[in-house]
Coordinates of N, CA and C in Angstrom, one line a residue:
Chain A
A1 N 31.8 -39.4 -9.4 CA 31.2 -40.5 -8.6 C 32.0 -41.7 -8.7
Q2 N 31.9 -42.5 -7.6 CA 32.7 -43.7 -7.6 C 31.8 -44.9 -8.0
T3 N 32.5 -45.8 -8.7 CA 31.8 -47.1 -9.1 C 32.6 -48.3 -8.7
V4 N 31.9 -49.4 -8.4 CA 32.6 -50.6 -8.0 C 32.0 -51.7 -8.9
T5 N 32.9 -52.5 -9.5 CA 32.4 -53.5 -10.4 C 33.0 -54.9 -10.0
Q6 N 32.1 -55.9 -9.9 CA 32.4 -57.2 -9.6 C 32.0 -58.0 -10.8
S7 N 32.9 -58.6 -11.6 CA 32.6 -59.2 -12.9 C 32.2 -60.6 -12.8
Q8 N 32.3 -61.2 -11.6 CA 31.9 -62.6 -11.5 C 30.6 -62.8 -10.7
P9 N 29.5 -63.0 -11.3 CA 28.2 -63.1 -10.6 C 28.2 -64.3 -9.6
E10 N 28.8 -65.4 -10.1 CA 28.8 -66.6 -9.3 C 30.1 -67.4 -9.4
M11 N 30.6 -68.0 -8.3 CA 31.7 -68.9 -8.4 C 31.5 -70.1 -7.5
S12 N 32.1 -71.2 -7.8 CA 31.9 -72.4 -7.0 C 33.3 -73.1 -7.0
V13 N 33.7 -73.6 -5.8 CA 34.9 -74.3 -5.6 C 34.7 -75.4 -4.6
Q14 N 35.6 -76.4 -4.6 CA 35.6 -77.4 -3.6 C 36.2 -77.0 -2.3
E15 N 35.7 -77.6 -1.2 CA 36.2 -77.3 0.1 C 37.7 -77.5 0.1
A16 N 38.4 -76.6 0.8 CA 39.9 -76.6 1.0 C 40.7 -76.0 -0.2
E17 N 40.0 -75.7 -1.3 CA 40.6 -75.1 -2.4 C 40.8 -73.6 -2.1
T18 N 41.6 -72.9 -3.0 CA 41.8 -71.5 -2.9 C 40.9 -70.8 -4.0
V19 N 40.3 -69.7 -3.7 CA 39.5 -69.0 -4.7 C 39.8 -67.5 -4.6
T20 N 39.7 -66.9 -5.7 CA 40.0 -65.4 -5.8 C 38.8 -64.7 -6.4
L21 N 38.3 -63.7 -5.7 CA 37.1 -62.9 -6.2 C 37.7 -61.6 -6.7
S22 N 37.2 -61.1 -7.9 CA 37.7 -59.9 -8.5 C 36.9 -58.7 -8.2
C23 N 37.5 -57.6 -8.2 CA 36.8 -56.3 -8.0 C 37.6 -55.2 -8.6
T24 N 37.0 -54.4 -9.4 CA 37.6 -53.1 -9.9 C 36.8 -52.0 -9.5
Y25 N 37.4 -50.8 -9.4 CA 36.7 -49.6 -9.0 C 37.2 -48.4 -9.8
D26 N 36.4 -47.4 -9.7 CA 36.8 -46.2 -10.4 C 36.6 -45.0 -9.5
T27 N 37.6 -44.2 -9.3 CA 37.6 -43.0 -8.5 C 38.6 -42.0 -8.9
S28 N 38.4 -40.8 -8.5 CA 39.4 -39.8 -8.7 C 40.1 -39.4 -7.4
E29 N 39.6 -40.0 -6.3 CA 40.2 -39.8 -5.0 C 41.6 -40.4 -4.9
N30 N 42.4 -39.9 -4.0 CA 43.7 -40.5 -3.8 C 43.7 -41.3 -2.5
N31 N 43.0 -40.8 -1.5 CA 42.9 -41.5 -0.2 C 41.5 -42.0 -0.1
Y32 N 41.4 -43.3 0.2 CA 40.1 -44.0 0.3 C 40.3 -45.3 1.0
Y33 N 39.2 -46.0 1.3 CA 39.3 -47.3 1.9 C 38.5 -48.3 1.0
L34 N 39.0 -49.5 1.0 CA 38.3 -50.6 0.3 C 38.0 -51.7 1.2
F35 N 36.9 -52.4 1.0 CA 36.4 -53.4 1.9 C 35.9 -54.6 1.1
W36 N 35.9 -55.8 1.8 CA 35.2 -56.9 1.3 C 34.2 -57.3 2.5
Y37 N 32.9 -57.4 2.1 CA 31.9 -57.8 3.1 C 31.3 -59.1 2.6
K38 N 30.9 -59.9 3.6 CA 30.3 -61.2 3.3 C 28.9 -61.1 3.8
Q39 N 27.9 -61.6 3.0 CA 26.5 -61.6 3.4 C 26.0 -63.0 3.3
P40 N 25.9 -63.7 4.4 CA 25.4 -65.1 4.4 C 23.8 -65.0 4.3
P41 N 23.2 -66.2 4.2 CA 21.7 -66.2 4.2 C 21.0 -65.4 5.3
S42 N 21.7 -65.3 6.4 CA 21.2 -64.5 7.6 C 21.0 -63.1 7.3
R43 N 21.6 -62.6 6.1 CA 21.4 -61.2 5.6 C 22.4 -60.2 6.2
Q44 N 22.9 -60.5 7.3 CA 23.8 -59.5 8.0 C 25.1 -59.4 7.2
M45 N 25.5 -58.1 6.9 CA 26.8 -57.9 6.3 C 27.9 -58.0 7.3
I46 N 28.9 -58.8 7.0 CA 30.0 -59.0 7.9 C 31.2 -58.6 7.3
L47 N 32.0 -57.7 7.9 CA 33.3 -57.3 7.4 C 34.3 -58.4 7.3
V48 N 34.8 -58.7 6.2 CA 35.9 -59.7 6.0 C 37.2 -59.1 6.1
I49 N 37.5 -58.0 5.4 CA 38.8 -57.4 5.4 C 38.7 -56.0 4.8
R50 N 39.7 -55.2 5.2 CA 39.7 -53.8 4.8 C 41.1 -53.4 4.4
Q51 N 41.2 -52.4 3.5 CA 42.5 -51.9 3.0 C 42.4 -50.4 3.0
E52 N 43.5 -49.8 3.5 CA 43.6 -48.3 3.3 C 44.4 -48.0 2.1
A53 N 44.0 -47.2 1.3 CA 44.6 -46.9 0.0 C 46.1 -46.4 0.1
Y54 N 46.3 -45.7 1.2 CA 47.7 -45.2 1.3 C 48.7 -46.2 1.8
K55 N 48.2 -47.4 2.2 CA 49.1 -48.4 2.7 C 49.4 -49.3 1.5
Q56 N 50.6 -49.5 1.2 CA 51.0 -50.4 0.0 C 50.9 -51.8 0.4
Q57 N 51.1 -52.2 1.6 CA 51.1 -53.6 2.0 C 49.6 -54.1 1.9
N58 N 49.5 -55.3 1.3 CA 48.2 -55.9 1.2 C 47.7 -56.4 2.6
A59 N 46.4 -56.2 2.8 CA 45.8 -56.6 4.1 C 45.7 -58.1 4.1
T60 N 45.8 -58.7 5.3 CA 45.6 -60.2 5.5 C 44.9 -60.4 6.8
E61 N 43.9 -61.3 6.8 CA 43.1 -61.7 8.0 C 43.0 -63.2 7.9
N62 N 43.8 -63.9 8.6 CA 43.8 -65.3 8.6 C 43.8 -65.9 7.2
R63 N 42.7 -66.6 6.8 CA 42.7 -67.2 5.5 C 42.3 -66.2 4.4
F64 N 42.0 -65.0 4.7 CA 41.6 -64.0 3.7 C 42.8 -63.0 3.5
S65 N 43.0 -62.7 2.2 CA 44.0 -61.8 1.9 C 43.5 -61.0 0.6
V66 N 44.1 -59.9 0.4 CA 43.7 -59.1 -0.8 C 45.0 -58.8 -1.6
N67 N 44.7 -58.6 -2.9 CA 45.7 -58.1 -3.8 C 45.3 -56.7 -4.3
F68 N 45.9 -55.7 -3.7 CA 45.5 -54.3 -3.9 C 46.4 -53.7 -4.9
Q69 N 45.9 -53.3 -6.1 CA 46.7 -52.7 -7.2 C 46.1 -51.3 -7.4
K70 N 46.7 -50.3 -6.7 CA 46.1 -49.0 -6.8 C 46.1 -48.4 -8.2
A71 N 47.2 -48.5 -8.9 CA 47.3 -47.9 -10.2 C 46.2 -48.6 -11.2
A72 N 46.0 -49.8 -11.0 CA 45.1 -50.5 -11.9 C 43.7 -50.5 -11.3
K73 N 43.5 -49.9 -10.1 CA 42.2 -49.8 -9.4 C 41.6 -51.2 -9.3
S74 N 42.3 -52.1 -8.8 CA 41.9 -53.5 -8.7 C 42.1 -53.9 -7.2
F75 N 41.1 -54.7 -6.7 CA 41.1 -55.1 -5.3 C 40.5 -56.5 -5.2
S76 N 41.3 -57.5 -5.4 CA 40.8 -58.9 -5.4 C 40.9 -59.5 -4.0
L77 N 40.0 -60.5 -3.7 CA 40.0 -61.2 -2.4 C 40.4 -62.6 -2.7
K78 N 41.4 -63.1 -1.9 CA 41.8 -64.5 -2.0 C 41.4 -65.2 -0.7
I79 N 40.7 -66.3 -0.9 CA 40.3 -67.1 0.3 C 41.0 -68.4 0.2
S80 N 41.9 -68.7 1.1 CA 42.7 -69.9 1.1 C 42.0 -71.0 2.0
D81 N 42.2 -72.2 1.7 CA 41.7 -73.3 2.5 C 40.2 -73.1 2.7
S82 N 39.4 -72.9 1.6 CA 38.0 -72.6 1.8 C 37.2 -73.6 2.6
Q83 N 36.3 -73.0 3.3 CA 35.4 -73.9 4.2 C 34.0 -73.7 3.8
L84 N 33.1 -74.7 4.2 CA 31.7 -74.6 3.9 C 31.1 -73.4 4.4
G85 N 31.5 -72.9 5.5 CA 31.0 -71.7 6.1 C 31.3 -70.4 5.3
D86 N 32.2 -70.5 4.3 CA 32.5 -69.4 3.5 C 31.4 -69.1 2.4
T87 N 30.5 -70.1 2.3 CA 29.5 -69.9 1.3 C 28.6 -68.7 1.6
A88 N 28.5 -67.8 0.7 CA 27.8 -66.5 1.0 C 27.9 -65.6 -0.3
M89 N 27.2 -64.5 -0.2 CA 27.4 -63.4 -1.2 C 28.6 -62.6 -0.7
Y90 N 29.5 -62.2 -1.6 CA 30.6 -61.3 -1.2 C 30.5 -60.0 -2.0
F91 N 30.6 -58.9 -1.2 CA 30.5 -57.6 -1.8 C 31.8 -56.8 -1.6
C92 N 32.3 -56.2 -2.7 CA 33.4 -55.3 -2.6 C 32.8 -53.9 -2.4
A93 N 33.5 -53.1 -1.6 CA 32.9 -51.8 -1.3 C 34.0 -50.7 -1.2
F94 N 33.7 -49.5 -1.5 CA 34.6 -48.3 -1.5 C 34.1 -47.3 -0.6
M95 N 35.0 -46.6 0.1 CA 34.6 -45.5 0.9 C 35.6 -44.4 0.8
K96 N 35.2 -43.1 0.6 CA 36.1 -42.0 0.6 C 36.7 -41.8 1.9
H97 N 37.8 -41.2 1.9 CA 38.6 -41.0 3.2 C 37.9 -39.9 4.1
R98 N 37.2 -38.9 3.4 CA 36.6 -37.9 4.2 C 35.1 -37.8 3.8
G99 N 34.4 -37.1 4.7 CA 33.0 -36.9 4.4 C 32.1 -38.0 5.1
A100 N 30.9 -38.1 4.6 CA 30.0 -39.1 5.2 C 30.6 -40.5 4.9
Q101 N 30.3 -41.4 5.9 CA 30.8 -42.8 5.7 C 29.9 -43.5 4.7
K102 N 30.0 -43.2 3.5 CA 29.2 -43.8 2.5 C 29.9 -44.9 1.8
L103 N 29.4 -46.1 1.9 CA 29.9 -47.2 1.2 C 29.3 -47.3 -0.2
V104 N 30.1 -47.5 -1.2 CA 29.6 -47.8 -2.5 C 30.0 -49.3 -2.8
F105 N 28.9 -50.1 -3.0 CA 29.1 -51.5 -3.2 C 29.1 -51.9 -4.6
G106 N 29.7 -53.0 -4.9 CA 29.6 -53.7 -6.2 C 28.3 -54.6 -6.2
Q107 N 28.1 -55.3 -7.3 CA 26.9 -56.1 -7.5 C 26.9 -57.4 -6.7
G108 N 28.1 -57.8 -6.3 CA 28.2 -59.0 -5.5 C 28.6 -60.2 -6.3
T109 N 29.3 -61.2 -5.6 CA 29.6 -62.5 -6.2 C 29.1 -63.5 -5.3
R110 N 28.3 -64.4 -5.8 CA 27.8 -65.5 -5.0 C 28.8 -66.7 -5.0
L111 N 29.4 -67.0 -3.9 CA 30.4 -68.0 -3.7 C 29.8 -69.2 -3.0
T112 N 30.0 -70.4 -3.7 CA 29.5 -71.6 -3.1 C 30.7 -72.5 -2.9
I113 N 30.8 -73.0 -1.7 CA 31.9 -74.0 -1.3 C 31.2 -75.3 -1.3
N114 N 31.7 -76.3 -2.1 CA 31.1 -77.6 -2.2 C 31.9 -78.6 -1.4
P115 N 31.2 -79.5 -0.7 CA 31.9 -80.5 0.1 C 32.6 -81.5 -0.7
Chain B
E1 N 29.3 -56.7 24.0 CA 28.6 -55.5 23.5 C 27.5 -56.0 22.5
T2 N 26.4 -55.2 22.5 CA 25.3 -55.6 21.7 C 25.6 -55.1 20.3
G3 N 25.1 -55.8 19.3 CA 25.2 -55.4 17.9 C 24.1 -54.5 17.5
V4 N 24.0 -54.4 16.2 CA 22.9 -53.6 15.6 C 21.7 -54.4 15.4
T5 N 20.6 -53.9 16.0 CA 19.3 -54.6 15.9 C 18.3 -53.8 15.1
Q6 N 17.5 -54.5 14.2 CA 16.5 -53.8 13.4 C 15.2 -54.5 13.6
S7 N 14.1 -53.6 13.4 CA 12.8 -54.1 13.5 C 11.9 -53.3 12.6
P8 N 10.8 -54.0 12.0 CA 10.6 -55.4 12.1 C 11.5 -56.2 11.1
T9 N 11.5 -57.5 11.2 CA 12.4 -58.2 10.3 C 11.8 -58.4 8.9
H10 N 10.5 -58.5 8.9 CA 9.7 -58.6 7.6 C 8.4 -57.8 7.8
L11 N 8.0 -57.2 6.7 CA 6.7 -56.5 6.7 C 6.2 -56.4 5.2
I12 N 4.9 -56.4 5.1 CA 4.2 -56.2 3.8 C 3.3 -55.0 3.8
K13 N 3.5 -54.2 2.8 CA 2.7 -52.9 2.7 C 2.1 -52.9 1.3
T14 N 1.1 -52.0 1.2 CA 0.5 -51.8 -0.2 C 1.0 -50.5 -0.7
R15 N 0.9 -50.4 -2.0 CA 1.4 -49.1 -2.7 C 0.6 -47.9 -2.1
G16 N 1.4 -46.9 -1.9 CA 0.8 -45.6 -1.4 C 0.8 -45.5 0.2
Q17 N 1.1 -46.6 0.8 CA 1.2 -46.6 2.3 C 2.5 -46.0 2.7
Q18 N 2.6 -45.8 4.1 CA 3.8 -45.3 4.7 C 4.4 -46.4 5.6
V19 N 5.7 -46.4 5.8 CA 6.4 -47.4 6.6 C 7.4 -46.7 7.4
T20 N 7.6 -47.3 8.7 CA 8.7 -46.8 9.5 C 9.5 -48.0 10.0
L21 N 10.8 -48.0 9.7 CA 11.7 -49.0 10.1 C 12.6 -48.5 11.2
R22 N 13.0 -49.4 12.1 CA 13.7 -48.9 13.3 C 15.1 -49.7 13.4
C23 N 16.0 -48.9 14.1 CA 17.4 -49.5 14.2 C 18.0 -49.0 15.5
S24 N 18.5 -50.0 16.3 CA 19.3 -49.7 17.5 C 20.7 -49.9 17.2
S25 N 21.5 -48.8 17.4 CA 22.9 -48.9 17.0 C 23.7 -49.7 18.0
Q26 N 24.9 -50.2 17.6 CA 25.8 -50.9 18.5 C 26.2 -50.0 19.6
S27 N 26.3 -50.6 20.8 CA 26.8 -49.8 22.0 C 28.1 -49.1 21.7
G28 N 28.1 -47.8 22.0 CA 29.3 -47.0 21.8 C 29.4 -46.3 20.5
H29 N 28.5 -46.6 19.6 CA 28.5 -46.0 18.3 C 27.6 -44.8 18.3
N30 N 28.0 -43.8 17.4 CA 27.2 -42.5 17.4 C 26.7 -42.1 16.1
T31 N 26.9 -43.0 15.1 CA 26.5 -42.6 13.7 C 25.7 -43.8 13.1
V32 N 24.6 -43.5 12.4 CA 23.8 -44.5 11.8 C 23.6 -44.2 10.3
S33 N 23.7 -45.3 9.5 CA 23.5 -45.2 8.1 C 22.4 -46.2 7.7
W34 N 21.8 -45.8 6.6 CA 20.7 -46.7 6.0 C 21.1 -47.0 4.6
Y35 N 20.8 -48.3 4.2 CA 21.1 -48.8 2.9 C 19.8 -49.5 2.4
Q36 N 19.6 -49.4 1.1 CA 18.6 -50.2 0.4 C 19.2 -51.3 -0.5
Q37 N 18.8 -52.5 -0.3 CA 19.4 -53.6 -1.1 C 18.3 -54.3 -1.8
A38 N 18.1 -54.0 -3.1 CA 17.2 -54.7 -4.0 C 17.6 -56.1 -4.2
L39 N 16.7 -57.0 -4.5 CA 17.0 -58.4 -4.7 C 18.1 -58.6 -5.8
G40 N 19.1 -59.3 -5.4 CA 20.2 -59.6 -6.3 C 21.2 -58.5 -6.6
Q41 N 21.1 -57.4 -5.8 CA 21.9 -56.2 -6.0 C 22.8 -55.9 -4.8
G42 N 23.8 -55.1 -4.9 CA 24.5 -54.6 -3.8 C 23.7 -53.5 -3.1
P43 N 24.0 -53.3 -1.8 CA 23.3 -52.2 -1.1 C 23.6 -50.8 -1.7
Q44 N 22.6 -49.9 -1.6 CA 22.8 -48.5 -2.0 C 22.5 -47.6 -0.8
F45 N 23.4 -46.6 -0.7 CA 23.4 -45.7 0.4 C 22.2 -44.8 0.3
I46 N 21.4 -44.7 1.4 CA 20.3 -43.8 1.5 C 20.7 -42.5 2.2
F47 N 21.1 -42.6 3.4 CA 21.6 -41.4 4.2 C 22.3 -41.9 5.4
Q48 N 23.0 -40.9 6.1 CA 23.7 -41.2 7.3 C 23.3 -40.1 8.3
Y49 N 23.2 -40.4 9.6 CA 22.8 -39.5 10.6 C 24.0 -39.5 11.6
Y50 N 24.3 -38.2 12.0 CA 25.4 -38.0 13.0 C 24.9 -36.9 13.9
R51 N 24.9 -37.1 15.2 CA 24.5 -36.0 16.1 C 23.1 -35.5 15.7
E52 N 22.2 -36.5 15.4 CA 20.8 -36.3 15.2 C 20.5 -35.5 13.9
E53 N 21.5 -35.3 13.1 CA 21.3 -34.5 11.8 C 21.8 -35.4 10.6
E54 N 21.1 -35.2 9.5 CA 21.5 -35.9 8.3 C 22.9 -35.4 7.8
N55 N 23.8 -36.4 7.6 CA 25.2 -36.1 7.3 C 25.6 -36.8 6.0
G56 N 24.9 -36.5 4.9 CA 25.2 -37.2 3.7 C 23.9 -38.0 3.2
R57 N 23.6 -37.9 1.9 CA 22.4 -38.5 1.4 C 22.8 -39.1 0.0
G58 N 22.2 -40.2 -0.3 CA 22.4 -40.8 -1.6 C 21.3 -40.3 -2.5
N59 N 21.2 -41.0 -3.7 CA 20.2 -40.6 -4.7 C 18.8 -41.1 -4.4
F60 N 18.2 -40.7 -3.4 CA 16.9 -41.1 -3.0 C 16.0 -39.9 -2.9
P61 N 14.7 -40.0 -3.3 CA 13.8 -38.9 -3.2 C 13.4 -38.5 -1.8
P62 N 12.8 -37.3 -1.6 CA 12.5 -36.8 -0.3 C 11.5 -37.6 0.5
R63 N 10.8 -38.5 -0.2 CA 9.8 -39.4 0.6 C 10.6 -40.4 1.5
F64 N 11.9 -40.5 1.3 CA 12.7 -41.3 2.2 C 13.3 -40.3 3.2
S65 N 12.9 -40.4 4.5 CA 13.4 -39.5 5.5 C 13.8 -40.3 6.7
G66 N 14.5 -39.7 7.6 CA 15.0 -40.4 8.8 C 15.1 -39.5 10.0
L67 N 15.3 -40.2 11.1 CA 15.5 -39.5 12.4 C 16.6 -40.3 13.1
Q68 N 17.4 -39.5 13.9 CA 18.3 -40.2 14.9 C 18.0 -39.6 16.2
F69 N 17.9 -40.4 17.2 CA 17.5 -40.0 18.5 C 18.7 -39.8 19.4
P70 N 18.5 -39.1 20.6 CA 19.7 -38.9 21.5 C 20.4 -40.2 21.9
N71 N 19.7 -41.3 21.9 CA 20.4 -42.5 22.3 C 21.0 -43.2 21.1
Y72 N 21.1 -42.5 20.0 CA 21.7 -42.9 18.7 C 20.9 -43.9 17.9
S73 N 19.8 -44.3 18.4 CA 18.9 -45.2 17.6 C 18.3 -44.4 16.4
S74 N 17.7 -45.0 15.5 CA 17.3 -44.3 14.3 C 16.0 -44.9 13.7
E75 N 15.3 -44.1 12.9 CA 14.2 -44.6 12.2 C 14.4 -44.2 10.7
L76 N 13.9 -45.0 9.8 CA 13.8 -44.7 8.4 C 12.3 -44.7 8.1
N77 N 11.8 -43.6 7.5 CA 10.5 -43.5 7.1 C 10.4 -43.4 5.6
V78 N 9.5 -44.1 5.0 CA 9.2 -44.0 3.6 C 7.7 -43.8 3.3
N79 N 7.5 -42.6 2.7 CA 6.1 -42.3 2.4 C 5.7 -42.7 1.0
A80 N 4.4 -42.8 0.7 CA 3.9 -43.0 -0.6 C 4.6 -44.2 -1.3
L81 N 4.6 -45.3 -0.7 CA 5.3 -46.5 -1.1 C 5.0 -46.9 -2.6
E82 N 6.1 -47.2 -3.3 CA 6.0 -47.7 -4.6 C 6.5 -49.1 -4.7
L83 N 6.1 -49.8 -5.8 CA 6.5 -51.2 -5.9 C 8.0 -51.4 -5.8
D84 N 8.7 -50.5 -6.4 CA 10.2 -50.5 -6.5 C 10.9 -50.3 -5.1
D85 N 10.1 -50.0 -4.1 CA 10.6 -49.8 -2.8 C 10.8 -51.2 -2.1
S86 N 10.3 -52.2 -2.7 CA 10.4 -53.6 -2.2 C 11.9 -53.9 -2.1
A87 N 12.4 -54.2 -0.9 CA 13.9 -54.4 -0.8 C 14.2 -54.8 0.6
L88 N 15.5 -55.1 0.8 CA 16.0 -55.3 2.2 C 16.6 -54.0 2.6
Y89 N 16.2 -53.5 3.8 CA 16.7 -52.2 4.3 C 17.7 -52.5 5.4
L90 N 18.9 -52.1 5.2 CA 20.0 -52.4 6.1 C 20.4 -51.1 6.9
C91 N 20.6 -51.3 8.2 CA 21.1 -50.2 9.0 C 22.5 -50.6 9.5
A92 N 23.3 -49.6 9.5 CA 24.7 -49.8 10.0 C 25.1 -48.7 10.9
S93 N 25.8 -49.0 12.0 CA 26.3 -48.0 12.9 C 27.8 -48.0 13.0
S94 N 28.3 -46.8 13.4 CA 29.8 -46.7 13.5 C 30.1 -45.6 14.5
L95 N 31.3 -45.5 14.9 CA 31.8 -44.4 15.8 C 32.6 -43.5 15.0
V96 N 32.2 -42.2 14.9 CA 32.9 -41.2 14.2 C 33.6 -40.3 15.3
G97 N 34.8 -40.0 15.1 CA 35.6 -39.2 16.0 C 36.6 -40.0 16.7
G98 N 36.6 -41.4 16.6 CA 37.6 -42.2 17.2 C 38.7 -42.5 16.2
A99 N 39.7 -43.3 16.7 CA 40.8 -43.6 15.8 C 40.3 -44.5 14.7
W100 N 40.9 -44.5 13.5 CA 40.4 -45.2 12.4 C 40.5 -46.7 12.6
D101 N 41.5 -47.2 13.2 CA 41.8 -48.6 13.3 C 40.6 -49.4 14.0
G102 N 39.7 -49.8 13.2 CA 38.6 -50.6 13.7 C 37.5 -49.8 14.4
A103 N 37.7 -48.6 14.8 CA 36.7 -47.9 15.6 C 35.6 -47.3 14.7
N104 N 35.8 -47.0 13.5 CA 34.7 -46.5 12.7 C 34.4 -47.3 11.5
V105 N 34.6 -48.6 11.6 CA 34.1 -49.6 10.7 C 32.7 -49.7 10.9
L106 N 31.9 -49.8 9.8 CA 30.5 -50.0 9.9 C 30.1 -51.4 10.4
T107 N 29.2 -51.4 11.3 CA 28.6 -52.7 11.8 C 27.1 -52.7 11.3
F108 N 26.8 -53.8 10.6 CA 25.4 -53.9 10.0 C 24.5 -54.7 10.8
G109 N 23.2 -54.4 10.7 CA 22.2 -55.2 11.3 C 21.7 -56.2 10.2
A110 N 20.8 -57.1 10.6 CA 20.3 -58.1 9.7 C 19.2 -57.7 8.7
G111 N 18.8 -56.4 8.9 CA 17.9 -55.8 7.9 C 16.4 -56.1 8.1
S112 N 15.6 -55.2 7.5 CA 14.2 -55.3 7.4 C 13.8 -55.6 6.0
R113 N 13.1 -56.7 5.7 CA 12.7 -56.9 4.4 C 11.3 -56.4 4.2
L114 N 11.2 -55.4 3.3 CA 9.9 -54.8 2.9 C 9.4 -55.3 1.6
T115 N 8.2 -55.7 1.6 CA 7.5 -56.1 0.3 C 6.3 -55.1 0.1
V116 N 6.3 -54.5 -1.0 CA 5.2 -53.6 -1.4 C 4.4 -54.2 -2.5
L117 N 3.1 -54.4 -2.2 CA 2.2 -55.0 -3.1 C 1.3 -54.0 -3.8

């Protein structure tokens, strides 16, 4: 079974600063996908960024980037130039390459961006 | 394109009752998944439906059941409600069979918050 661990329950930074959220996972699979989802108070899960395990290049989406270390089973999210609208719960998630599209989520990190 | 819509947004039930939650998938999507998110926790996979059949199930008892309709909308039914069933229930849709790049990423609805008293 796969597990995802987020060791930072809460983080807080000032607007415009850079923040890194940590995530580790455990799996015996070789091909899989990793995701970061954002859940604002509106409750809807919003995809922030995704990474395919067979790609060595780290994914980047505007101010969001990941540091994917496959051997260490680590998948951290870096948010640059943080904005007030980035305040939300952030979940790291794992999905196997084949079979049902089952996401395995971590416990989440509550990120607060202060003005 | 329309997103994933869920109803009702909030509901309160008493222990032992039954509940039905509904989900309309995003236009063009053919697969629906359901997740349970307890307060302060990450979502947990309940099951997924593809072509109107269950296609994968998480560690949930049989009193959690579902349906997918020909228009790809879905229902989640929970019988004999227990206090621990109080949670946010999230529906997500995706397209299976298309190219990976963005086509089968899950799109989530805003959820139905169930309170069991």
